[in-house]
Structures are given as structure tokens and as C-alpha cells.
Amino acid sequence: MTQSGLAPYFNQVFISEQLQTQKPDALFYEKIGQQIAGFSKEKTLMIGDSLTADIQGGNNAGIDTIWYNPHHLENHTQAQPTYEVYSFQDLLDCLDKL
């Protein structure tokens, strides 16, 4: 994240293996919420490249999502990303607008 320039946008990063729960289970996001003072789903954004884990997980938890899709894949799943980006620059631009 440091090399991509994205690190300043994050206060904390959570990894499912460390939380002992897997996305897309809403429990993953509940555990995160327990670790952040003043956690609010309305102010949370899930960024990921997996429709079935990251984006579906955000959907399950009621959290907005950004699908990082550098290969311009078609979405053939039930997951519905709030935003879709194709490069790190697109991601930075999207974050700047939010």
C-alpha cells in the first residue's frame, strides 16, 4: 500500500485471517467495528478485487464497496459494487471524490 500511494487513506487495515473469520461473512465486519471507536457503516468503504469475498461481504454487511477490476472483468455474480475502478489512479481519483 505504501508504494501505491494508498497508505495515507487508511488508519487501519484488517486481514480476515487475523480476525479468524472470512469474508463474505458479516461477522468479519462486525469484528472490525468492535475495534474502531465510533465505527459507522455509513462512513465505511470496502475496497477489494474479489466480487465473491470483498464486494459480496460489503453487500452482506451493508457497507459501500469499490471493486478494483484492472482486467475489466464482467460481473456474473450477485455482488453489486457501489463503485468500480480499473487502476490505482482510478481508485485514488474515486477516493478523492468521496
mmCIF file of C-alpha atoms in Angstrom:
data_model
loop_
_atom_site.group_PDB
_atom_site.id
_atom_site.type_symbol
_atom_site.label_atom_id
_atom_site.label_comp_id
_atom_site.label_asym_id
_atom_site.label_seq_id
_atom_site.Cartn_x
_atom_site.Cartn_y
_atom_site.Cartn_z
ATOM 1 C CA MET A 1 0.000 0.000 0.000
ATOM 2 C CA THR A 2 2.858 2.365 0.686
ATOM 3 C CA GLN A 3 4.290 2.019 -2.831
ATOM 4 C CA SER A 4 0.862 2.520 -4.420
ATOM 5 C CA GLY A 5 0.286 5.828 -2.624
ATOM 6 C CA LEU A 6 -2.844 4.488 -0.916
ATOM 7 C CA ALA A 7 -1.480 4.243 2.637
ATOM 8 C CA PRO A 8 -2.478 7.802 3.685
ATOM 9 C CA TYR A 9 -6.133 6.934 3.068
ATOM 10 C CA PHE A 10 -6.172 4.228 5.766
ATOM 11 C CA ASN A 11 -5.995 4.443 9.552
ATOM 12 C CA GLN A 12 -6.112 0.665 9.961
ATOM 13 C CA VAL A 13 -6.072 -2.377 7.693
ATOM 14 C CA PHE A 14 -7.830 -5.611 8.681
ATOM 15 C CA ILE A 15 -6.999 -9.049 7.317
ATOM 16 C CA SER A 16 -9.559 -11.848 7.553
ATOM 17 C CA GLU A 17 -7.035 -14.457 8.689
ATOM 18 C CA GLN A 18 -6.051 -12.257 11.627
ATOM 19 C CA LEU A 19 -9.712 -11.767 12.591
ATOM 20 C CA GLN A 20 -10.352 -15.527 12.397
ATOM 21 C CA THR A 21 -13.394 -15.047 10.183
ATOM 22 C CA GLN A 22 -13.704 -14.957 6.429
ATOM 23 C CA LYS A 23 -15.382 -12.609 4.020
ATOM 24 C CA PRO A 24 -18.148 -12.528 2.868
ATOM 25 C CA ASP A 25 -19.431 -13.312 6.387
ATOM 26 C CA ALA A 26 -20.882 -10.186 8.006
ATOM 27 C CA LEU A 27 -19.080 -11.269 11.214
ATOM 28 C CA PHE A 28 -15.828 -10.106 9.606
ATOM 29 C CA TYR A 29 -17.194 -6.553 9.527
ATOM 30 C CA GLU A 30 -18.721 -6.824 12.996
ATOM 31 C CA LYS A 31 -15.295 -7.708 14.410
ATOM 32 C CA ILE A 32 -13.779 -4.722 12.633
ATOM 33 C CA GLY A 33 -16.489 -2.462 14.010
ATOM 34 C CA GLN A 34 -15.665 -3.638 17.524
ATOM 35 C CA GLN A 35 -12.049 -2.479 17.080
ATOM 36 C CA ILE A 36 -12.804 1.032 15.811
ATOM 37 C CA ALA A 37 -14.144 3.694 18.139
ATOM 38 C CA GLY A 38 -17.216 5.334 16.629
ATOM 39 C CA PHE A 39 -17.461 2.780 13.815
ATOM 40 C CA SER A 40 -20.221 3.605 11.356
ATOM 41 C CA LYS A 41 -21.213 1.510 8.354
ATOM 42 C CA GLU A 42 -22.280 4.712 6.614
ATOM 43 C CA LYS A 43 -18.694 6.016 6.798
ATOM 44 C CA THR A 44 -17.032 2.729 5.855
ATOM 45 C CA LEU A 45 -15.787 1.616 2.451
ATOM 46 C CA MET A 46 -14.737 -1.918 1.472
ATOM 47 C CA ILE A 47 -12.137 -1.950 -1.315
ATOM 48 C CA GLY A 48 -11.306 -5.235 -2.967
ATOM 49 C CA ASP A 49 -10.695 -7.209 -6.123
ATOM 50 C CA SER A 50 -12.879 -10.205 -5.290
ATOM 51 C CA LEU A 51 -16.563 -9.944 -6.115
ATOM 52 C CA THR A 52 -17.463 -13.057 -4.125
ATOM 53 C CA ALA A 53 -15.478 -12.180 -0.985
ATOM 54 C CA ASP A 54 -14.820 -8.438 -0.785
ATOM 55 C CA ILE A 55 -17.783 -6.964 -2.622
ATOM 56 C CA GLN A 56 -20.332 -9.576 -1.520
ATOM 57 C CA GLY A 57 -19.045 -9.195 2.018
ATOM 58 C CA GLY A 58 -19.596 -5.458 1.902
ATOM 59 C CA ASN A 59 -23.072 -6.065 0.498
ATOM 60 C CA ASN A 60 -23.834 -8.553 3.286
ATOM 61 C CA ALA A 61 -22.703 -6.056 5.919
ATOM 62 C CA GLY A 62 -24.473 -3.048 4.402
ATOM 63 C CA ILE A 63 -21.217 -1.269 3.545
ATOM 64 C CA ASP A 64 -20.366 0.637 0.348
ATOM 65 C CA THR A 65 -17.763 -1.055 -1.845
ATOM 66 C CA ILE A 66 -15.197 -0.334 -4.525
ATOM 67 C CA TRP A 67 -14.414 -3.185 -6.893
ATOM 68 C CA TYR A 68 -10.806 -2.968 -8.091
ATOM 69 C CA ASN A 69 -11.139 -4.512 -11.555
ATOM 70 C CA PRO A 70 -7.911 -3.912 -13.545
ATOM 71 C CA HIS A 71 -8.725 -6.631 -16.090
ATOM 72 C CA HIS A 72 -12.165 -5.180 -16.918
ATOM 73 C CA LEU A 73 -13.899 -8.433 -15.983
ATOM 74 C CA GLU A 74 -17.662 -8.734 -16.286
ATOM 75 C CA ASN A 75 -19.648 -9.200 -13.123
ATOM 76 C CA HIS A 76 -21.520 -12.513 -13.324
ATOM 77 C CA THR A 77 -22.261 -12.664 -9.603
ATOM 78 C CA GLN A 78 -24.925 -11.310 -7.290
ATOM 79 C CA ALA A 79 -22.412 -8.910 -5.734
ATOM 80 C CA GLN A 80 -23.145 -5.275 -6.520
ATOM 81 C CA PRO A 81 -20.212 -2.877 -6.138
ATOM 82 C CA THR A 82 -21.040 0.719 -5.275
ATOM 83 C CA TYR A 83 -18.093 1.865 -7.404
ATOM 84 C CA GLU A 84 -15.808 0.156 -9.904
ATOM 85 C CA VAL A 85 -12.252 1.207 -10.740
ATOM 86 C CA TYR A 86 -9.731 -0.152 -13.221
ATOM 87 C CA SER A 87 -6.404 1.166 -11.906
ATOM 88 C CA PHE A 88 -4.800 2.518 -8.771
ATOM 89 C CA GLN A 89 -5.118 6.005 -10.251
ATOM 90 C CA ASP A 90 -8.864 5.408 -10.717
ATOM 91 C CA LEU A 91 -9.000 4.317 -7.080
ATOM 92 C CA LEU A 92 -7.189 7.440 -5.907
ATOM 93 C CA ASP A 93 -9.496 9.612 -8.012
ATOM 94 C CA CYS A 94 -12.550 7.862 -6.575
ATOM 95 C CA LEU A 95 -11.311 8.265 -3.013
ATOM 96 C CA ASP A 96 -10.619 11.954 -3.613
ATOM 97 C CA LYS A 97 -14.255 12.438 -4.681
ATOM 98 C CA LEU A 98 -15.694 10.731 -1.598
#
